[in-house]
PDB file of C-alpha atoms in Angstrom:
ATOM      1  CA  MET K 932      -0.032   0.086   0.111  1.00 65.00           C
ATOM      2  CA  GLU K 933       1.424   3.384  -1.033  1.00 78.00           C
ATOM      3  CA  GLU K 934       2.435   5.467   2.037  1.00 91.00           C
ATOM      4  CA  LYS K 935       0.209   8.385   2.705  1.00 95.00           C
ATOM      5  CA  HIS K 936       1.579  11.968   3.114  1.00 96.00           C
ATOM      6  CA  TRP K 937      -0.273  14.057   5.551  1.00 97.00           C
ATOM      7  CA  LYS K 938      -0.385  17.795   5.837  1.00 96.00           C
ATOM      8  CA  ASP K 939      -1.482  19.991   8.781  1.00 95.00           C
ATOM      9  CA  TYR K 940      -3.605  23.085   8.134  1.00 94.00           C
ATOM     10  CA  ASP K 941      -4.180  25.888  10.950  1.00 91.00           C
ATOM     11  CA  MET K 942      -7.704  26.816  10.815  1.00 89.00           C
ATOM     12  CA  VAL K 943     -10.370  28.563  12.765  1.00 84.00           C
ATOM     13  CA  VAL K 944     -13.815  26.403  13.187  1.00 83.00           C
ATOM     14  CA  ASN K 945     -16.675  27.722  15.117  1.00 74.00           C
ATOM     15  CA  GLY K 946     -14.610  30.484  16.231  1.00 73.00           C
ATOM     16  CA  LEU K 947     -12.081  28.432  17.743  1.00 78.00           C
ATOM     17  CA  PRO K 948      -8.463  27.700  16.442  1.00 86.00           C
ATOM     18  CA  GLN K 949      -7.954  24.115  15.194  1.00 87.00           C
ATOM     19  CA  GLN K 950      -5.311  22.013  13.313  1.00 89.00           C
ATOM     20  CA  ALA K 951      -6.798  19.990  10.537  1.00 93.00           C
ATOM     21  CA  ARG K 952      -4.909  17.108   8.889  1.00 96.00           C
ATOM     22  CA  TYR K 953      -5.535  15.806   5.402  1.00 97.00           C
ATOM     23  CA  ASN K 954      -3.868  13.331   3.066  1.00 97.00           C
ATOM     24  CA  GLU K 955      -2.246  15.311   0.160  1.00 97.00           C
ATOM     25  CA  GLN K 956      -3.206  12.740  -2.355  1.00 97.00           C
ATOM     26  CA  THR K 957      -6.930  12.975  -1.078  1.00 98.00           C
ATOM     27  CA  VAL K 958      -6.859  16.855  -1.670  1.00 98.00           C
ATOM     28  CA  LYS K 959      -5.602  16.323  -5.251  1.00 97.00           C
ATOM     29  CA  ASP K 960      -7.703  13.206  -6.174  1.00 97.00           C
ATOM     30  CA  VAL K 961     -11.173  13.957  -4.294  1.00 98.00           C
ATOM     31  CA  PHE K 962     -11.300  17.520  -2.917  1.00 98.00           C
ATOM     32  CA  LEU K 963     -10.024  19.487  -5.900  1.00 98.00           C
ATOM     33  CA  PRO K 964     -11.960  17.621  -8.429  1.00 97.00           C
ATOM     34  CA  PHE K 965     -15.117  17.952  -6.350  1.00 98.00           C
ATOM     35  CA  LEU K 966     -14.612  21.714  -6.196  1.00 98.00           C
ATOM     36  CA  ARG K 967     -14.217  21.650  -9.890  1.00 97.00           C
ATOM     37  CA  ARG K 968     -17.470  19.903 -10.436  1.00 97.00           C
ATOM     38  CA  LEU K 969     -19.236  22.547  -8.443  1.00 98.00           C
ATOM     39  CA  THR K 970     -17.667  25.327 -10.509  1.00 98.00           C
ATOM     40  CA  ASP K 971     -18.570  23.649 -13.686  1.00 97.00           C
ATOM     41  CA  LEU K 972     -22.163  23.264 -12.461  1.00 97.00           C
ATOM     42  CA  ARG K 973     -22.385  26.891 -11.510  1.00 96.00           C
ATOM     43  CA  GLY K 974     -21.312  27.779 -15.017  1.00 96.00           C
ATOM     44  CA  ARG K 975     -24.073  25.647 -16.555  1.00 96.00           C
ATOM     45  CA  MET K 976     -26.887  26.578 -14.232  1.00 94.00           C
ATOM     46  CA  GLY K 977     -26.051  30.344 -14.540  1.00 93.00           C
ATOM     47  CA  ARG K 978     -26.958  31.125 -10.856  1.00 94.00           C
ATOM     48  CA  ARG K 979     -25.746  30.572  -7.336  1.00 95.00           C
ATOM     49  CA  ILE K 980     -25.772  26.971  -6.473  1.00 96.00           C
ATOM     50  CA  ILE K 981     -26.263  25.014  -3.019  1.00 97.00           C
ATOM     51  CA  ALA K 982     -24.327  21.852  -2.438  1.00 98.00           C
ATOM     52  CA  PHE K 983     -24.994  19.575   0.464  1.00 98.00           C
ATOM     53  CA  LEU K 984     -22.199  17.819   2.519  1.00 98.00           C
ATOM     54  CA  ALA K 985     -24.027  15.364   4.603  1.00 98.00           C
ATOM     55  CA  ALA K 986     -22.518  12.999   7.279  1.00 97.00           C
ATOM     56  CA  PRO K 987     -23.028  11.190  10.586  1.00 97.00           C
ATOM     57  CA  PRO K 988     -21.682  12.663  13.668  1.00 94.00           C
ATOM     58  CA  ALA K 989     -17.844  12.256  14.346  1.00 94.00           C
ATOM     59  CA  VAL K 990     -16.872  12.598  10.710  1.00 95.00           C
ATOM     60  CA  GLY K 991     -15.737  16.186  11.092  1.00 93.00           C
ATOM     61  CA  GLU K 992     -17.897  17.666   8.329  1.00 95.00           C
ATOM     62  CA  THR K 993     -17.768  21.102   9.690  1.00 94.00           C
ATOM     63  CA  THR K 994     -14.051  21.271   9.505  1.00 95.00           C
ATOM     64  CA  LEU K 995     -13.920  19.523   6.041  1.00 97.00           C
ATOM     65  CA  ALA K 996     -16.429  22.180   4.729  1.00 97.00           C
ATOM     66  CA  GLN K 997     -14.353  24.943   6.052  1.00 95.00           C
ATOM     67  CA  PHE K 998     -11.275  23.360   4.531  1.00 97.00           C
ATOM     68  CA  LEU K 999     -12.929  23.067   1.154  1.00 98.00           C
ATOM     69  CA  GLU K1000     -13.760  26.799   1.399  1.00 97.00           C
ATOM     70  CA  LYS K1001     -10.109  27.555   2.233  1.00 95.00           C
ATOM     71  CA  LEU K1002      -8.936  25.311  -0.735  1.00 96.00           C
ATOM     72  CA  SER K1003     -11.407  26.954  -3.238  1.00 97.00           C
ATOM     73  CA  LYS K1004      -9.735  30.292  -2.548  1.00 96.00           C
ATOM     74  CA  GLU K1005      -6.352  29.066  -3.244  1.00 95.00           C
ATOM     75  CA  GLN K1006      -7.024  27.802  -6.801  1.00 93.00           C
ATOM     76  CA  GLN K1007      -7.481  30.036  -9.900  1.00 92.00           C
ATOM     77  CA  ASP K1008      -9.633  27.550 -11.928  1.00 94.00           C
ATOM     78  CA  ILE K1009     -12.224  27.212  -8.915  1.00 97.00           C
ATOM     79  CA  LEU K1010     -14.748  29.556  -7.924  1.00 97.00           C
ATOM     80  CA  GLU K1011     -14.737  30.620  -4.330  1.00 97.00           C
ATOM     81  CA  VAL K1012     -17.097  28.488  -2.036  1.00 97.00           C
ATOM     82  CA  LYS K1013     -18.695  29.611   1.119  1.00 97.00           C
ATOM     83  CA  ALA K1014     -19.102  26.968   3.797  1.00 97.00           C
ATOM     84  CA  VAL K1015     -22.099  27.219   6.052  1.00 96.00           C
ATOM     85  CA  GLY K1016     -23.624  24.776   8.558  1.00 95.00           C
ATOM     86  CA  MET K1017     -27.214  23.886   9.526  1.00 95.00           C
ATOM     87  CA  ASP K1018     -26.482  23.968  13.108  1.00 93.00           C
ATOM     88  CA  GLY K1019     -27.872  27.649  13.362  1.00 93.00           C
ATOM     89  CA  PHE K1020     -31.068  26.417  12.762  1.00 95.00           C
ATOM     90  CA  HIS K1021     -31.477  24.707  15.888  1.00 94.00           C
ATOM     91  CA  TYR K1022     -34.559  25.889  17.646  1.00 93.00           C
ATOM     92  CA  PRO K1023     -33.565  28.423  20.217  1.00 92.00           C
ATOM     93  CA  ALA K1024     -32.390  27.106  23.625  1.00 92.00           C
ATOM     94  CA  ASP K1025     -35.468  28.285  25.509  1.00 93.00           C
ATOM     95  CA  TYR K1026     -37.779  26.650  23.036  1.00 94.00           C
ATOM     96  CA  ILE K1027     -35.923  23.341  23.206  1.00 93.00           C
ATOM     97  CA  ALA K1028     -35.927  23.540  26.977  1.00 93.00           C
ATOM     98  CA  SER K1029     -39.743  23.844  27.142  1.00 94.00           C
ATOM     99  CA  HIS K1030     -40.824  21.378  24.362  1.00 94.00           C
ATOM    100  CA  SER K1031     -41.118  17.804  23.931  1.00 93.00           C
ATOM    101  CA  VAL K1032     -41.476  15.576  20.806  1.00 88.00           C
ATOM    102  CA  LEU K1033     -42.869  12.211  20.100  1.00 86.00           C
ATOM    103  CA  ARG K1034     -40.343   9.611  19.238  1.00 81.00           C
ATOM    104  CA  ASP K1035     -41.016   6.017  18.743  1.00 80.00           C
ATOM    105  CA  GLY K1036     -44.381   6.352  20.315  1.00 85.00           C
ATOM    106  CA  GLU K1037     -42.784   8.022  23.604  1.00 88.00           C
ATOM    107  CA  VAL K1038     -43.004  11.723  24.646  1.00 92.00           C
ATOM    108  CA  VAL K1039     -39.326  12.881  25.230  1.00 89.00           C
ATOM    109  CA  ALA K1040     -38.018  16.205  26.166  1.00 91.00           C
ATOM    110  CA  MET K1041     -36.310  18.046  23.240  1.00 90.00           C
ATOM    111  CA  ARG K1042     -33.371  18.991  25.469  1.00 89.00           C
ATOM    112  CA  SER K1043     -32.564  15.300  25.897  1.00 86.00           C
ATOM    113  CA  ILE K1044     -32.191  14.694  22.154  1.00 87.00           C
ATOM    114  CA  LYS K1045     -30.551  17.994  21.275  1.00 87.00           C
ATOM    115  CA  GLY K1046     -29.111  17.652  17.800  1.00 88.00           C
ATOM    116  CA  ALA K1047     -31.691  15.105  16.471  1.00 90.00           C
ATOM    117  CA  PRO K1048     -33.575  16.225  13.536  1.00 92.00           C
ATOM    118  CA  GLU K1049     -36.727  16.986  15.518  1.00 92.00           C
ATOM    119  CA  THR K1050     -34.767  19.893  17.118  1.00 93.00           C
ATOM    120  CA  PHE K1051     -34.292  21.859  14.014  1.00 95.00           C
ATOM    121  CA  ASP K1052     -36.404  24.532  12.597  1.00 94.00           C
ATOM    122  CA  VAL K1053     -36.814  22.881   9.143  1.00 95.00           C
ATOM    123  CA  GLY K1054     -39.051  25.504   7.641  1.00 94.00           C
ATOM    124  CA  GLN K1055     -36.489  28.389   8.403  1.00 95.00           C
ATOM    125  CA  LEU K1056     -33.841  26.345   6.828  1.00 96.00           C
ATOM    126  CA  GLN K1057     -35.748  25.841   3.730  1.00 95.00           C
ATOM    127  CA  LEU K1058     -36.662  29.505   3.467  1.00 95.00           C
ATOM    128  CA  LYS K1059     -32.772  30.507   3.970  1.00 95.00           C
ATOM    129  CA  ILE K1060     -31.598  28.168   1.298  1.00 95.00           C
ATOM    130  CA  GLN K1061     -34.268  29.723  -1.040  1.00 93.00           C
ATOM    131  CA  ALA K1062     -33.102  32.986  -0.312  1.00 93.00           C
ATOM    132  CA  ALA K1063     -29.472  32.255  -0.679  1.00 93.00           C
ATOM    133  CA  ARG K1064     -30.021  30.987  -4.172  1.00 91.00           C
ATOM    134  CA  ARG K1065     -31.254  34.483  -5.234  1.00 90.00           C
ATOM    135  CA  LYS K1066     -29.285  36.945  -3.381  1.00 90.00           C
ATOM    136  CA  GLU K1067     -26.727  37.843  -0.713  1.00 93.00           C
ATOM    137  CA  THR K1068     -28.251  36.759   2.667  1.00 94.00           C
ATOM    138  CA  MET K1069     -27.278  36.591   6.294  1.00 94.00           C
ATOM    139  CA  TRP K1070     -26.856  33.251   7.788  1.00 95.00           C
ATOM    140  CA  PRO K1071     -27.326  31.946  11.396  1.00 94.00           C
ATOM    141  CA  ALA K1072     -24.853  30.115  13.415  1.00 89.00           C
ATOM    142  CA  TYR K1073     -24.759  28.141  16.469  1.00 89.00           C
ATOM    143  CA  ASP K1074     -22.613  29.471  19.312  1.00 85.00           C
ATOM    144  CA  ARG K1075     -20.966  26.565  21.300  1.00 79.00           C
ATOM    145  CA  GLN K1076     -20.113  28.992  24.123  1.00 80.00           C
ATOM    146  CA  ILE K1077     -23.513  30.068  24.945  1.00 83.00           C
ATOM    147  CA  HIS K1078     -25.166  26.937  23.508  1.00 84.00           C
ATOM    148  CA  ASP K1079     -27.588  28.807  21.489  1.00 87.00           C
ATOM    149  CA  VAL K1080     -28.386  30.178  18.028  1.00 89.00           C
ATOM    150  CA  VAL K1081     -27.070  33.463  16.812  1.00 89.00           C
ATOM    151  CA  PRO K1082     -29.372  34.752  14.114  1.00 89.00           C
ATOM    152  CA  GLU K1083     -27.734  36.542  11.148  1.00 87.00           C
ATOM    153  CA  ALA K1084     -24.282  35.805  12.207  1.00 87.00           C
ATOM    154  CA  GLU K1085     -22.355  35.978   8.860  1.00 92.00           C
ATOM    155  CA  PRO K1086     -23.047  37.084   5.262  1.00 94.00           C
ATOM    156  CA  VAL K1087     -23.234  34.711   2.502  1.00 95.00           C
ATOM    157  CA  ASP K1088     -22.543  36.089  -1.060  1.00 92.00           C
ATOM    158  CA  ALA K1089     -20.592  33.383  -2.828  1.00 95.00           C
ATOM    159  CA  GLU K1090     -21.754  31.882  -6.103  1.00 96.00           C
ATOM    160  CA  ILE K1091     -21.111  28.286  -4.493  1.00 98.00           C
ATOM    161  CA  ILE K1092     -22.674  27.705  -1.111  1.00 97.00           C
ATOM    162  CA  LEU K1093     -21.520  24.398   0.593  1.00 98.00           C
ATOM    163  CA  LEU K1094     -24.051  23.564   3.346  1.00 98.00           C
ATOM    164  CA  GLU K1095     -22.987  20.945   5.936  1.00 97.00           C
ATOM    165  CA  GLY K1096     -24.916  18.997   8.472  1.00 96.00           C
ATOM    166  CA  ASN K1097     -26.019  15.528   9.600  1.00 96.00           C
ATOM    167  CA  TRP K1098     -29.789  15.423   8.321  1.00 96.00           C
ATOM    168  CA  LEU K1099     -29.682  17.194   5.074  1.00 97.00           C
ATOM    169  CA  LEU K1100     -30.463  14.142   2.981  1.00 97.00           C
ATOM    170  CA  LEU K1101     -32.699  12.580   5.553  1.00 96.00           C
ATOM    171  CA  LYS K1102     -35.715  10.605   4.138  1.00 94.00           C
ATOM    172  CA  ASP K1103     -38.248  12.122   6.219  1.00 90.00           C
ATOM    173  CA  ALA K1104     -41.421  14.127   5.235  1.00 87.00           C
ATOM    174  CA  ARG K1105     -40.292  17.449   6.575  1.00 88.00           C
ATOM    175  CA  TRP K1106     -36.699  17.124   5.479  1.00 92.00           C
ATOM    176  CA  THR K1107     -37.712  16.310   1.886  1.00 90.00           C
ATOM    177  CA  ASN K1108     -38.569  19.806   1.403  1.00 88.00           C
ATOM    178  CA  VAL K1109     -35.118  20.730   2.016  1.00 92.00           C
ATOM    179  CA  ARG K1110     -33.419  17.994  -0.088  1.00 91.00           C
ATOM    180  CA  VAL K1111     -35.055  19.322  -3.208  1.00 91.00           C
ATOM    181  CA  PHE K1112     -33.088  22.510  -3.076  1.00 93.00           C
ATOM    182  CA  ALA K1113     -29.672  20.714  -3.281  1.00 95.00           C
ATOM    183  CA  ASP K1114     -27.971  21.389  -6.601  1.00 96.00           C
ATOM    184  CA  TYR K1115     -25.381  18.864  -5.949  1.00 97.00           C
ATOM    185  CA  SER K1116     -24.807  16.593  -2.869  1.00 97.00           C
ATOM    186  CA  VAL K1117     -22.322  14.291  -1.193  1.00 98.00           C
ATOM    187  CA  LEU K1118     -22.952  11.842   1.553  1.00 98.00           C
ATOM    188  CA  ILE K1119     -20.024  10.648   3.719  1.00 98.00           C
ATOM    189  CA  ARG K1120     -20.272   7.344   5.158  1.00 98.00           C
ATOM    190  CA  SER K1121     -18.083   5.297   7.655  1.00 97.00           C
ATOM    191  CA  GLU K1122     -18.273   2.309   9.952  1.00 96.00           C
ATOM    192  CA  PRO K1123     -20.431   2.638  12.928  1.00 96.00           C
ATOM    193  CA  GLU K1124     -17.797   1.249  15.243  1.00 96.00           C
ATOM    194  CA  LEU K1125     -15.370   3.750  14.148  1.00 96.00           C
ATOM    195  CA  LEU K1126     -17.782   6.564  14.659  1.00 96.00           C
ATOM    196  CA  ARG K1127     -18.577   5.261  18.019  1.00 95.00           C
ATOM    197  CA  ASP K1128     -14.972   5.250  19.097  1.00 95.00           C
ATOM    198  CA  ARG K1129     -14.505   8.765  17.838  1.00 94.00           C
ATOM    199  CA  LEU K1130     -17.509  10.067  19.651  1.00 94.00           C
ATOM    200  CA  ILE K1131     -16.597   8.561  22.876  1.00 94.00           C
ATOM    201  CA  GLN K1132     -12.971   9.756  22.590  1.00 92.00           C
ATOM    202  CA  ARG K1133     -14.383  13.171  21.888  1.00 87.00           C
ATOM    203  CA  LYS K1134     -16.412  13.199  25.138  1.00 88.00           C
ATOM    204  CA  VAL K1135     -13.447  11.928  27.110  1.00 90.00           C
ATOM    205  CA  GLN K1136     -11.359  14.548  25.804  1.00 87.00           C
ATOM    206  CA  GLY K1137     -13.826  17.173  26.807  1.00 82.00           C
ATOM    207  CA  GLY K1138     -13.755  16.047  30.425  1.00 87.00           C
ATOM    208  CA  GLN K1139     -16.234  13.312  30.807  1.00 89.00           C
ATOM    209  CA  SER K1140     -15.336   9.768  32.282  1.00 91.00           C
ATOM    210  CA  GLN K1141     -15.035   6.792  29.925  1.00 92.00           C
ATOM    211  CA  GLN K1142     -18.162   5.359  31.554  1.00 91.00           C
ATOM    212  CA  ASP K1143     -20.275   8.604  31.154  1.00 89.00           C
ATOM    213  CA  ALA K1144     -19.084   8.918  27.605  1.00 89.00           C
ATOM    214  CA  GLU K1145     -20.066   5.374  26.716  1.00 92.00           C
ATOM    215  CA  ALA K1146     -23.493   5.867  28.383  1.00 89.00           C
ATOM    216  CA  PHE K1147     -24.006   9.052  26.486  1.00 87.00           C
ATOM    217  CA  TYR K1148     -23.111   7.261  23.166  1.00 90.00           C
ATOM    218  CA  GLU K1149     -25.805   4.541  23.773  1.00 89.00           C
ATOM    219  CA  ASN K1150     -28.473   6.932  24.915  1.00 82.00           C
ATOM    220  CA  SER K1151     -27.959   9.635  22.311  1.00 83.00           C
ATOM    221  CA  ASP K1152     -25.236   9.524  19.766  1.00 90.00           C
ATOM    222  CA  LYS K1153     -25.807   6.016  18.599  1.00 92.00           C
ATOM    223  CA  TYR K1154     -29.253   6.879  17.691  1.00 91.00           C
ATOM    224  CA  ASN K1155     -27.950   9.800  15.568  1.00 93.00           C
ATOM    225  CA  VAL K1156     -25.240   7.871  13.808  1.00 95.00           C
ATOM    226  CA  GLU K1157     -27.508   4.979  12.741  1.00 95.00           C
ATOM    227  CA  ARG K1158     -30.208   7.335  11.478  1.00 94.00           C
ATOM    228  CA  VAL K1159     -27.823   9.130   9.136  1.00 96.00           C
ATOM    229  CA  LEU K1160     -26.239   5.877   7.832  1.00 96.00           C
ATOM    230  CA  GLN K1161     -29.645   4.079   7.423  1.00 96.00           C
ATOM    231  CA  ASP K1162     -31.965   6.799   6.525  1.00 95.00           C
ATOM    232  CA  SER K1163     -30.143   9.217   4.272  1.00 96.00           C
ATOM    233  CA  GLY K1164     -31.364   9.340   0.727  1.00 94.00           C
ATOM    234  CA  ALA K1165     -29.622   9.515  -2.658  1.00 94.00           C
ATOM    235  CA  SER K1166     -26.605  11.777  -3.291  1.00 96.00           C
ATOM    236  CA  ASP K1167     -24.529  12.700  -6.297  1.00 97.00           C
ATOM    237  CA  GLU K1168     -21.327  11.411  -4.660  1.00 97.00           C
ATOM    238  CA  VAL K1169     -20.600   9.035  -1.623  1.00 98.00           C
ATOM    239  CA  TRP K1170     -17.284   9.474   0.121  1.00 98.00           C
ATOM    240  CA  MET K1171     -16.086   7.012   2.828  1.00 98.00           C
ATOM    241  CA  MET K1172     -14.094   8.170   5.955  1.00 97.00           C
ATOM    242  CA  LEU K1173     -11.590   5.678   6.760  1.00 97.00           C
ATOM    243  CA  GLU K1174     -10.104   4.519  10.102  1.00 95.00           C
ATOM    244  CA  ASP K1175      -7.079   6.875   9.855  1.00 95.00           C
ATOM    245  CA  GLY K1176      -9.409   9.827   9.157  1.00 96.00           C
ATOM    246  CA  ASP K1177      -8.730   9.913   5.494  1.00 97.00           C
ATOM    247  CA  PHE K1178     -11.446  10.196   2.751  1.00 98.00           C
ATOM    248  CA  GLU K1179     -12.106   8.255  -0.388  1.00 97.00           C
ATOM    249  CA  LEU K1180     -14.686   8.576  -3.235  1.00 97.00           C
ATOM    250  CA  VAL K1181     -16.384   5.286  -3.438  1.00 96.00           C
ATOM    251  CA  GLU K1182     -19.502   6.253  -5.763  1.00 91.00           C
ATOM    252  CA  GLN K1183     -20.059   8.863  -8.274  1.00 90.00           C
ATOM    253  CA  PHE K1184     -23.194   8.631 -10.184  1.00 82.00           C
ATOM    254  CA  GLU K1185     -23.366   9.096 -13.918  1.00 61.00           C
ATOM    255  CA  THR K1186     -25.681  12.317 -13.681  1.00 52.00           C
ATOM    256  CA  ALA K1187     -23.054  13.969 -11.474  1.00 47.00           C
ATOM    257  CA  GLN K1188     -20.010  13.329 -13.816  1.00 42.00           C
ATOM    258  CA  VAL K1189     -19.033  16.645 -15.534  1.00 40.00           C
TER     259      VAL K1189
END
């Protein structure tokens, strides 16, 4: 097997400094061709386009989307991409704290499943995507220091908008109204056990005990991982996140080839 050559990148993600690490060959063979396909699609459609990057928890799709934005700014043959997330469309914290939802026949508090698809304002997300297609707009964000939504946090005016999130391709009645606005989409998959280990390790690094981190996974994260992997709909491309954190293109459908 050919040796991989990794490169570290200093980035700011969700307002915090972070170092991202990607395989240089993957940047060349997967990421840059993807950005060129989006550039070509923008030219053919003659308007702003919206691309979806959907993935289960622990894949690092937020950092990846920010990296793809950074990469687009460094290439003369690629239009600049603006990366945005769907986390800003969580219901506000006070709403989540005071509401419940029906899940599997049982009424559960929203705060106990925060991050699940039921805790997002899908109607507002749909309206914002429609607006972003037509004109410059302001995009909300989720502030992880106050654990709440910040409306109109940043301007979005690029010709290619890359929207990342867990539930963008979910085969669910509410989310279908969002999926139809994707001009192009990528679904990232990975092995459930790998995602389990990464999610537990993330909680441990955040200060939880191993036992508490494992319990949180079983009661919350596991459900979200399984739902993304099992209930996401069709995409134009499928990428796989590997055990070492690298990515590979495993499917590209004929209609997506440009």
